[in-house]
């Protein structure tokens, strides 16, 4: 390891698709599975280096995830996009905002525009509710930026037609809700130790990689290891799918921790 590199500690807070597993009112066998690895909260990771901790996204299960992992402080949030499963926990940033005052959030302009519309009591100074979280938006473009002494490489990826943001931190990249990536952005994914990418289900989907596309993407990018996330019950049982994967490819599961 290059001596300038920091130790990155990653926790998978959730590895499920937008509805989570089990899905409400479903009698699908995967939703009824007793295996804890088949229980998936909405997709998000915690990433720490030095003495700072960030999340990528804060979705509908954010409160439960913070309690489960006993997270005591949060320095900011990197958002991928504005869908509810990635932003629905915004209000629960409050306990962390009370500790640090103002929570930095990193997001593209489309995501910010959507948050401003949907959370006017947070973003509109004239309508700000006194108890609301206080956030400081940093709009990101395709250019790298530095956060707490670490270079962050944003990668534009397409979620159907919607341009959203993936992130590379040193030799770790987190891509979720991806269907298409331009070649120029793929250049940013060379020489990865770990790639995380979504693999929604077996069947094709208009806005997400299915298992076959995710495997082909890993083959193309050639990280040392890959973990799949944003998984729906239609992918199948964790145990069964795991057996069919190449030896450097894994299904992530809630609570999984890795260090890079
Ligand atoms: Zn999603
Ligand atoms: Zn989405």
PDB file of C-alpha atoms and ligand atoms in Angstrom:
ATOM      1  CA  UNK A   1       0.000   0.000   0.000  1.00  0.00           C
ATOM      2  CA  UNK A   2       1.230   3.475  -0.926  1.00  0.00           C
ATOM      3  CA  UNK A   3       2.209   5.222   2.329  1.00  0.00           C
ATOM      4  CA  UNK A   4       0.149   8.298   1.431  1.00  0.00           C
ATOM      5  CA  UNK A   5      -2.935   6.186   1.331  1.00  0.00           C
ATOM      6  CA  UNK A   6      -5.385   6.239   4.167  1.00  0.00           C
ATOM      7  CA  UNK A   7      -7.076   3.222   5.648  1.00  0.00           C
ATOM      8  CA  UNK A   8     -10.696   3.241   4.495  1.00  0.00           C
ATOM      9  CA  UNK A   9     -13.238   1.461   6.666  1.00  0.00           C
ATOM     10  CA  UNK A  10     -16.498   0.649   4.926  1.00  0.00           C
ATOM     11  CA  UNK A  11     -19.709  -0.669   6.487  1.00  0.00           C
ATOM     12  CA  UNK A  12     -22.638  -1.722   4.323  1.00  0.00           C
ATOM     13  CA  UNK A  13     -25.532  -0.058   6.115  1.00  0.00           C
ATOM     14  CA  UNK A  14     -28.064  -1.491   3.688  1.00  0.00           C
ATOM     15  CA  UNK A  15     -27.860  -3.583   0.532  1.00  0.00           C
ATOM     16  CA  UNK A  16     -31.496  -3.742  -0.562  1.00  0.00           C
ATOM     17  CA  UNK A  17     -33.420  -2.211  -3.405  1.00  0.00           C
ATOM     18  CA  UNK A  18     -35.901   0.642  -2.978  1.00  0.00           C
ATOM     19  CA  UNK A  19     -38.508  -1.499  -1.206  1.00  0.00           C
ATOM     20  CA  UNK A  20     -36.031  -3.433   0.930  1.00  0.00           C
ATOM     21  CA  UNK A  21     -36.215  -7.166   1.689  1.00  0.00           C
ATOM     22  CA  UNK A  22     -38.615  -8.367   2.953  1.00  0.00           C
ATOM     23  CA  UNK A  23     -40.965  -6.260   0.881  1.00  0.00           C
ATOM     24  CA  UNK A  24     -44.228  -5.244   2.556  1.00  0.00           C
ATOM     25  CA  UNK A  25     -47.078  -7.722   1.977  1.00  0.00           C
ATOM     26  CA  UNK A  26     -44.914 -10.167   0.010  1.00  0.00           C
ATOM     27  CA  UNK A  27     -45.088 -13.930   0.310  1.00  0.00           C
ATOM     28  CA  UNK A  28     -42.093 -14.444  -1.965  1.00  0.00           C
ATOM     29  CA  UNK A  29     -39.800 -17.156  -0.515  1.00  0.00           C
ATOM     30  CA  UNK A  30     -36.830 -14.737  -0.354  1.00  0.00           C
ATOM     31  CA  UNK A  31     -38.967 -12.258   1.601  1.00  0.00           C
ATOM     32  CA  UNK A  32     -39.900 -15.083   3.993  1.00  0.00           C
ATOM     33  CA  UNK A  33     -36.304 -16.375   4.314  1.00  0.00           C
ATOM     34  CA  UNK A  34     -34.942 -16.896   7.831  1.00  0.00           C
ATOM     35  CA  UNK A  35     -31.365 -16.180   6.675  1.00  0.00           C
ATOM     36  CA  UNK A  36     -30.296 -12.776   8.080  1.00  0.00           C
ATOM     37  CA  UNK A  37     -28.339 -12.192   4.863  1.00  0.00           C
ATOM     38  CA  UNK A  38     -31.657 -12.149   3.007  1.00  0.00           C
ATOM     39  CA  UNK A  39     -32.832  -9.179   5.069  1.00  0.00           C
ATOM     40  CA  UNK A  40     -31.771  -6.007   3.314  1.00  0.00           C
ATOM     41  CA  UNK A  41     -32.377  -2.396   4.323  1.00  0.00           C
ATOM     42  CA  UNK A  42     -32.210   0.361   1.735  1.00  0.00           C
ATOM     43  CA  UNK A  43     -28.769   0.765   0.091  1.00  0.00           C
ATOM     44  CA  UNK A  44     -26.166   2.944   1.798  1.00  0.00           C
ATOM     45  CA  UNK A  45     -22.609   2.713   3.123  1.00  0.00           C
ATOM     46  CA  UNK A  46     -20.683   4.261   5.956  1.00  0.00           C
ATOM     47  CA  UNK A  47     -17.114   5.242   5.061  1.00  0.00           C
ATOM     48  CA  UNK A  48     -14.485   6.334   7.605  1.00  0.00           C
ATOM     49  CA  UNK A  49     -10.883   7.455   7.382  1.00  0.00           C
ATOM     50  CA  UNK A  50      -8.643   9.093   9.998  1.00  0.00           C
ATOM     51  CA  UNK A  51     -11.195  10.243  12.574  1.00  0.00           C
ATOM     52  CA  UNK A  52     -14.012  11.190  10.213  1.00  0.00           C
ATOM     53  CA  UNK A  53     -17.136   9.329   9.129  1.00  0.00           C
ATOM     54  CA  UNK A  54     -19.394   9.924   6.143  1.00  0.00           C
ATOM     55  CA  UNK A  55     -22.264   8.069   4.543  1.00  0.00           C
ATOM     56  CA  UNK A  56     -23.095   7.644   0.898  1.00  0.00           C
ATOM     57  CA  UNK A  57     -26.837   8.375   0.873  1.00  0.00           C
ATOM     58  CA  UNK A  58     -29.196   8.472   3.824  1.00  0.00           C
ATOM     59  CA  UNK A  59     -32.319   6.615   2.849  1.00  0.00           C
ATOM     60  CA  UNK A  60     -35.534   5.509   4.470  1.00  0.00           C
ATOM     61  CA  UNK A  61     -33.757   3.165   6.911  1.00  0.00           C
ATOM     62  CA  UNK A  62     -31.107   5.680   8.003  1.00  0.00           C
ATOM     63  CA  UNK A  63     -32.270   5.923  11.623  1.00  0.00           C
ATOM     64  CA  UNK A  64     -32.275   2.167  12.088  1.00  0.00           C
ATOM     65  CA  UNK A  65     -28.855   1.885  10.416  1.00  0.00           C
ATOM     66  CA  UNK A  66     -27.276   4.558  12.612  1.00  0.00           C
ATOM     67  CA  UNK A  67     -28.653   2.869  15.748  1.00  0.00           C
ATOM     68  CA  UNK A  68     -27.552  -0.605  14.625  1.00  0.00           C
ATOM     69  CA  UNK A  69     -23.983   0.522  13.932  1.00  0.00           C
ATOM     70  CA  UNK A  70     -23.892   2.794  16.986  1.00  0.00           C
ATOM     71  CA  UNK A  71     -22.653   5.733  14.893  1.00  0.00           C
ATOM     72  CA  UNK A  72     -21.757   8.556  17.281  1.00  0.00           C
ATOM     73  CA  UNK A  73     -20.790  11.265  14.808  1.00  0.00           C
ATOM     74  CA  UNK A  74     -21.216  12.011  11.148  1.00  0.00           C
ATOM     75  CA  UNK A  75     -19.170  14.521   9.158  1.00  0.00           C
ATOM     76  CA  UNK A  76     -21.263  14.640   5.984  1.00  0.00           C
ATOM     77  CA  UNK A  77     -23.286  12.806   3.350  1.00  0.00           C
ATOM     78  CA  UNK A  78     -22.466  12.088  -0.294  1.00  0.00           C
ATOM     79  CA  UNK A  79     -25.695  11.712  -2.250  1.00  0.00           C
ATOM     80  CA  UNK A  80     -26.015   9.585  -5.360  1.00  0.00           C
ATOM     81  CA  UNK A  81     -29.469  10.857  -6.415  1.00  0.00           C
ATOM     82  CA  UNK A  82     -32.847  12.050  -5.178  1.00  0.00           C
ATOM     83  CA  UNK A  83     -34.944   8.858  -5.035  1.00  0.00           C
ATOM     84  CA  UNK A  84     -36.616   8.225  -1.681  1.00  0.00           C
ATOM     85  CA  UNK A  85     -34.555   5.118  -0.898  1.00  0.00           C
ATOM     86  CA  UNK A  86     -31.426   7.338  -0.979  1.00  0.00           C
ATOM     87  CA  UNK A  87     -32.620  10.576   0.647  1.00  0.00           C
ATOM     88  CA  UNK A  88     -35.592   9.629   2.844  1.00  0.00           C
ATOM     89  CA  UNK A  89     -33.550   9.811   6.062  1.00  0.00           C
ATOM     90  CA  UNK A  90     -32.596  13.467   5.632  1.00  0.00           C
ATOM     91  CA  UNK A  91     -34.633  14.535   8.644  1.00  0.00           C
ATOM     92  CA  UNK A  92     -32.783  12.062  10.872  1.00  0.00           C
ATOM     93  CA  UNK A  93     -29.513  13.920  10.306  1.00  0.00           C
ATOM     94  CA  UNK A  94     -30.725  16.111  13.180  1.00  0.00           C
ATOM     95  CA  UNK A  95     -28.891  14.406  16.057  1.00  0.00           C
ATOM     96  CA  UNK A  96     -25.607  14.759  14.123  1.00  0.00           C
ATOM     97  CA  UNK A  97     -26.377  18.371  13.125  1.00  0.00           C
ATOM     98  CA  UNK A  98     -26.911  19.202  16.796  1.00  0.00           C
ATOM     99  CA  UNK A  99     -23.342  17.995  17.435  1.00  0.00           C
ATOM    100  CA  UNK A 100     -21.566  19.737  14.522  1.00  0.00           C
ATOM    101  CA  UNK A 101     -23.935  22.602  13.698  1.00  0.00           C
ATOM    102  CA  UNK A 102     -24.100  22.283   9.956  1.00  0.00           C
ATOM    103  CA  UNK A 103     -24.002  19.039   7.975  1.00  0.00           C
ATOM    104  CA  UNK A 104     -22.096  19.188   4.665  1.00  0.00           C
ATOM    105  CA  UNK A 105     -23.936  17.378   1.880  1.00  0.00           C
ATOM    106  CA  UNK A 106     -22.389  16.636  -1.516  1.00  0.00           C
ATOM    107  CA  UNK A 107     -24.732  16.222  -4.470  1.00  0.00           C
ATOM    108  CA  UNK A 108     -25.308  17.077  -8.111  1.00  0.00           C
ATOM    109  CA  UNK A 109     -27.545  19.988  -9.109  1.00  0.00           C
ATOM    110  CA  UNK A 110     -30.498  17.753 -10.057  1.00  0.00           C
ATOM    111  CA  UNK A 111     -30.442  16.140  -6.602  1.00  0.00           C
ATOM    112  CA  UNK A 112     -30.201  19.510  -4.856  1.00  0.00           C
ATOM    113  CA  UNK A 113     -33.067  20.980  -6.901  1.00  0.00           C
ATOM    114  CA  UNK A 114     -35.241  18.037  -5.938  1.00  0.00           C
ATOM    115  CA  UNK A 115     -34.357  18.238  -2.225  1.00  0.00           C
ATOM    116  CA  UNK A 116     -35.061  21.986  -2.166  1.00  0.00           C
ATOM    117  CA  UNK A 117     -38.549  21.360  -3.582  1.00  0.00           C
ATOM    118  CA  UNK A 118     -39.364  18.433  -1.328  1.00  0.00           C
ATOM    119  CA  UNK A 119     -37.854  19.691   1.939  1.00  0.00           C
ATOM    120  CA  UNK A 120     -38.677  23.399   1.899  1.00  0.00           C
ATOM    121  CA  UNK A 121     -38.740  23.507   5.714  1.00  0.00           C
ATOM    122  CA  UNK A 122     -35.032  22.554   5.598  1.00  0.00           C
ATOM    123  CA  UNK A 123     -33.781  24.445   2.543  1.00  0.00           C
ATOM    124  CA  UNK A 124     -35.906  27.591   2.229  1.00  0.00           C
ATOM    125  CA  UNK A 125     -34.582  30.170   4.738  1.00  0.00           C
ATOM    126  CA  UNK A 126     -37.999  31.902   4.857  1.00  0.00           C
ATOM    127  CA  UNK A 127     -39.757  28.656   5.768  1.00  0.00           C
ATOM    128  CA  UNK A 128     -37.019  27.003   7.843  1.00  0.00           C
ATOM    129  CA  UNK A 129     -38.482  25.104  10.767  1.00  0.00           C
ATOM    130  CA  UNK A 130     -36.435  25.726  13.936  1.00  0.00           C
ATOM    131  CA  UNK A 131     -35.919  22.018  14.679  1.00  0.00           C
ATOM    132  CA  UNK A 132     -35.051  21.048  11.094  1.00  0.00           C
ATOM    133  CA  UNK A 133     -31.584  19.739  10.216  1.00  0.00           C
ATOM    134  CA  UNK A 134     -29.136  22.381   9.043  1.00  0.00           C
ATOM    135  CA  UNK A 135     -27.317  21.270   5.919  1.00  0.00           C
ATOM    136  CA  UNK A 136     -24.674  22.902   3.772  1.00  0.00           C
ATOM    137  CA  UNK A 137     -24.976  21.793   0.127  1.00  0.00           C
ATOM    138  CA  UNK A 138     -21.843  21.404  -2.001  1.00  0.00           C
ATOM    139  CA  UNK A 139     -22.812  20.963  -5.634  1.00  0.00           C
ATOM    140  CA  UNK A 140     -20.486  18.550  -7.374  1.00  0.00           C
ATOM    141  CA  UNK A 141     -19.579  18.337 -11.023  1.00  0.00           C
ATOM    142  CA  UNK A 142     -17.382  15.837 -12.815  1.00  0.00           C
ATOM    143  CA  UNK A 143     -14.254  17.240 -11.187  1.00  0.00           C
ATOM    144  CA  UNK A 144     -12.455  15.788  -8.176  1.00  0.00           C
ATOM    145  CA  UNK A 145     -12.628  17.535  -4.818  1.00  0.00           C
ATOM    146  CA  UNK A 146     -11.057  17.139  -1.408  1.00  0.00           C
ATOM    147  CA  UNK A 147     -12.906  16.322   1.796  1.00  0.00           C
ATOM    148  CA  UNK A 148     -11.092  15.996   5.127  1.00  0.00           C
ATOM    149  CA  UNK A 149      -7.760  15.427   3.431  1.00  0.00           C
ATOM    150  CA  UNK A 150      -9.065  12.742   1.056  1.00  0.00           C
ATOM    151  CA  UNK A 151      -9.550  13.155  -2.679  1.00  0.00           C
ATOM    152  CA  UNK A 152     -13.063  12.274  -3.794  1.00  0.00           C
ATOM    153  CA  UNK A 153     -13.624  11.356  -7.427  1.00  0.00           C
ATOM    154  CA  UNK A 154     -17.240  11.786  -8.516  1.00  0.00           C
ATOM    155  CA  UNK A 155     -18.307   9.615 -11.435  1.00  0.00           C
ATOM    156  CA  UNK A 156     -21.335  10.426 -13.536  1.00  0.00           C
ATOM    157  CA  UNK A 157     -23.400   7.321 -14.224  1.00  0.00           C
ATOM    158  CA  UNK A 158     -26.872   6.882 -15.719  1.00  0.00           C
ATOM    159  CA  UNK A 159     -29.868   5.499 -13.824  1.00  0.00           C
ATOM    160  CA  UNK A 160     -31.998   5.026 -16.934  1.00  0.00           C
ATOM    161  CA  UNK A 161     -31.948   8.547 -18.384  1.00  0.00           C
ATOM    162  CA  UNK A 162     -31.128  10.255 -15.084  1.00  0.00           C
ATOM    163  CA  UNK A 163     -27.502  11.338 -14.545  1.00  0.00           C
ATOM    164  CA  UNK A 164     -26.564  10.420 -10.980  1.00  0.00           C
ATOM    165  CA  UNK A 165     -23.329  10.321  -8.994  1.00  0.00           C
ATOM    166  CA  UNK A 166     -21.067   7.447  -8.058  1.00  0.00           C
ATOM    167  CA  UNK A 167     -17.957   7.957  -5.925  1.00  0.00           C
ATOM    168  CA  UNK A 168     -14.394   6.757  -5.896  1.00  0.00           C
ATOM    169  CA  UNK A 169     -12.306   7.121  -2.721  1.00  0.00           C
ATOM    170  CA  UNK A 170      -8.722   5.976  -3.351  1.00  0.00           C
ATOM    171  CA  UNK A 171      -9.023   2.380  -4.640  1.00  0.00           C
ATOM    172  CA  UNK A 172     -12.636   1.908  -3.583  1.00  0.00           C
ATOM    173  CA  UNK A 173     -15.620   2.833  -5.768  1.00  0.00           C
ATOM    174  CA  UNK A 174     -19.320   2.797  -4.887  1.00  0.00           C
ATOM    175  CA  UNK A 175     -21.798   2.766  -7.757  1.00  0.00           C
ATOM    176  CA  UNK A 176     -25.465   2.165  -7.219  1.00  0.00           C
ATOM    177  CA  UNK A 177     -28.618   2.519  -9.344  1.00  0.00           C
ATOM    178  CA  UNK A 178     -26.518   2.263 -12.513  1.00  0.00           C
ATOM    179  CA  UNK A 179     -27.645   1.205 -15.960  1.00  0.00           C
ATOM    180  CA  UNK A 180     -25.087   2.900 -18.205  1.00  0.00           C
ATOM    181  CA  UNK A 181     -21.693   4.601 -17.945  1.00  0.00           C
ATOM    182  CA  UNK A 182     -19.939   6.577 -20.626  1.00  0.00           C
ATOM    183  CA  UNK A 183     -16.457   5.390 -21.572  1.00  0.00           C
ATOM    184  CA  UNK A 184     -14.877   8.662 -20.395  1.00  0.00           C
ATOM    185  CA  UNK A 185     -16.266   8.078 -16.884  1.00  0.00           C
ATOM    186  CA  UNK A 186     -15.238   4.403 -16.911  1.00  0.00           C
ATOM    187  CA  UNK A 187     -11.651   5.657 -17.138  1.00  0.00           C
ATOM    188  CA  UNK A 188     -12.013   6.757 -13.501  1.00  0.00           C
ATOM    189  CA  UNK A 189     -12.541   3.133 -12.438  1.00  0.00           C
ATOM    190  CA  UNK A 190      -9.127   1.753 -13.370  1.00  0.00           C
ATOM    191  CA  UNK A 191      -7.034  -0.226 -10.877  1.00  0.00           C
ATOM    192  CA  UNK A 192      -9.633  -0.614  -8.168  1.00  0.00           C
ATOM    193  CA  UNK A 193      -9.165  -2.836  -5.140  1.00  0.00           C
ATOM    194  CA  UNK A 194     -12.895  -2.934  -4.524  1.00  0.00           C
ATOM    195  CA  UNK A 195     -15.830  -2.076  -6.761  1.00  0.00           C
ATOM    196  CA  UNK A 196     -19.361  -1.961  -5.365  1.00  0.00           C
ATOM    197  CA  UNK A 197     -22.115  -1.946  -7.974  1.00  0.00           C
ATOM    198  CA  UNK A 198     -25.827  -2.700  -8.114  1.00  0.00           C
ATOM    199  CA  UNK A 199     -27.189  -6.041  -9.298  1.00  0.00           C
ATOM    200  CA  UNK A 200     -30.932  -5.724  -8.924  1.00  0.00           C
ATOM    201  CA  UNK A 201     -32.312  -9.063 -10.082  1.00  0.00           C
ATOM    202  CA  UNK A 202     -32.023 -11.778 -12.714  1.00  0.00           C
ATOM    203  CA  UNK A 203     -34.363 -10.207 -15.252  1.00  0.00           C
ATOM    204  CA  UNK A 204     -33.438  -7.057 -17.131  1.00  0.00           C
ATOM    205  CA  UNK A 205     -34.570  -3.707 -15.738  1.00  0.00           C
ATOM    206  CA  UNK A 206     -34.757  -0.307 -17.489  1.00  0.00           C
ATOM    207  CA  UNK A 207     -32.750   1.627 -14.876  1.00  0.00           C
ATOM    208  CA  UNK A 208     -30.546  -0.901 -13.030  1.00  0.00           C
ATOM    209  CA  UNK A 209     -27.940  -3.502 -13.915  1.00  0.00           C
ATOM    210  CA  UNK A 210     -29.290  -7.007 -13.602  1.00  0.00           C
ATOM    211  CA  UNK A 211     -26.957  -9.799 -12.463  1.00  0.00           C
ATOM    212  CA  UNK A 212     -25.674 -10.509 -15.959  1.00  0.00           C
ATOM    213  CA  UNK A 213     -24.907  -6.842 -16.668  1.00  0.00           C
ATOM    214  CA  UNK A 214     -23.240  -6.387 -13.286  1.00  0.00           C
ATOM    215  CA  UNK A 215     -21.008  -9.419 -13.919  1.00  0.00           C
ATOM    216  CA  UNK A 216     -20.114  -8.140 -17.395  1.00  0.00           C
ATOM    217  CA  UNK A 217     -19.269  -4.750 -15.872  1.00  0.00           C
ATOM    218  CA  UNK A 218     -16.951  -6.361 -13.310  1.00  0.00           C
ATOM    219  CA  UNK A 219     -15.298  -8.294 -16.115  1.00  0.00           C
ATOM    220  CA  UNK A 220     -14.736  -5.052 -18.017  1.00  0.00           C
ATOM    221  CA  UNK A 221     -13.526  -2.890 -15.092  1.00  0.00           C
ATOM    222  CA  UNK A 222     -11.422  -5.669 -13.529  1.00  0.00           C
ATOM    223  CA  UNK A 223     -11.334  -4.631  -9.857  1.00  0.00           C
ATOM    224  CA  UNK A 224      -9.531  -7.037  -7.520  1.00  0.00           C
ATOM    225  CA  UNK A 225     -12.844  -7.679  -5.767  1.00  0.00           C
ATOM    226  CA  UNK A 226     -16.448  -6.722  -6.429  1.00  0.00           C
ATOM    227  CA  UNK A 227     -19.483  -6.600  -4.158  1.00  0.00           C
ATOM    228  CA  UNK A 228     -23.040  -6.375  -5.437  1.00  0.00           C
ATOM    229  CA  UNK A 229     -25.670  -4.247  -3.721  1.00  0.00           C
ATOM    230  CA  UNK A 230     -29.160  -2.698  -4.207  1.00  0.00           C
ATOM    231  CA  UNK A 231     -30.513  -6.231  -4.371  1.00  0.00           C
ATOM    232  CA  UNK A 232     -34.181  -7.144  -4.773  1.00  0.00           C
ATOM    233  CA  UNK A 233     -35.873 -10.341  -3.672  1.00  0.00           C
ATOM    234  CA  UNK A 234     -36.028 -11.222  -7.362  1.00  0.00           C
ATOM    235  CA  UNK A 235     -32.274 -11.867  -7.412  1.00  0.00           C
ATOM    236  CA  UNK A 236     -32.821 -14.945  -5.246  1.00  0.00           C
ATOM    237  CA  UNK A 237     -31.487 -16.290  -1.952  1.00  0.00           C
ATOM    238  CA  UNK A 238     -28.133 -14.893  -0.793  1.00  0.00           C
ATOM    239  CA  UNK A 239     -26.752 -18.390  -0.258  1.00  0.00           C
ATOM    240  CA  UNK A 240     -27.791 -19.705  -3.672  1.00  0.00           C
ATOM    241  CA  UNK A 241     -26.604 -16.730  -5.735  1.00  0.00           C
ATOM    242  CA  UNK A 242     -23.305 -16.527  -3.839  1.00  0.00           C
ATOM    243  CA  UNK A 243     -22.424 -20.056  -4.978  1.00  0.00           C
ATOM    244  CA  UNK A 244     -22.773 -19.080  -8.633  1.00  0.00           C
ATOM    245  CA  UNK A 245     -20.476 -16.036  -8.567  1.00  0.00           C
ATOM    246  CA  UNK A 246     -16.834 -15.860  -9.732  1.00  0.00           C
ATOM    247  CA  UNK A 247     -14.366 -16.183  -6.852  1.00  0.00           C
ATOM    248  CA  UNK A 248     -13.605 -12.430  -6.614  1.00  0.00           C
ATOM    249  CA  UNK A 249     -17.289 -11.383  -6.710  1.00  0.00           C
ATOM    250  CA  UNK A 250     -19.556 -11.351  -3.656  1.00  0.00           C
ATOM    251  CA  UNK A 251     -23.053 -10.333  -2.705  1.00  0.00           C
ATOM    252  CA  UNK A 252     -22.819  -7.654  -0.048  1.00  0.00           C
ATOM    253  CA  UNK A 253     -25.075  -8.014   2.976  1.00  0.00           C
ATOM    254  CA  UNK A 254     -26.247  -5.638   5.682  1.00  0.00           C
ATOM    255  CA  UNK A 255     -23.592  -5.082   8.337  1.00  0.00           C
ATOM    256  CA  UNK A 256     -20.690  -6.339   6.165  1.00  0.00           C
ATOM    257  CA  UNK A 257     -17.494  -4.450   6.980  1.00  0.00           C
ATOM    258  CA  UNK A 258     -14.401  -4.196   4.780  1.00  0.00           C
ATOM    259  CA  UNK A 259     -11.129  -2.317   5.053  1.00  0.00           C
ATOM    260  CA  UNK A 260      -9.065  -1.110   2.135  1.00  0.00           C
TER     261      UNK A 260
HETATM  262 ZN1  LIG B   1     -32.207   3.107  -5.326  1.00  0.00          ZN
HETATM  263 ZN1  LIG B   2     -32.920   5.272  -7.827  1.00  0.00          ZN
END
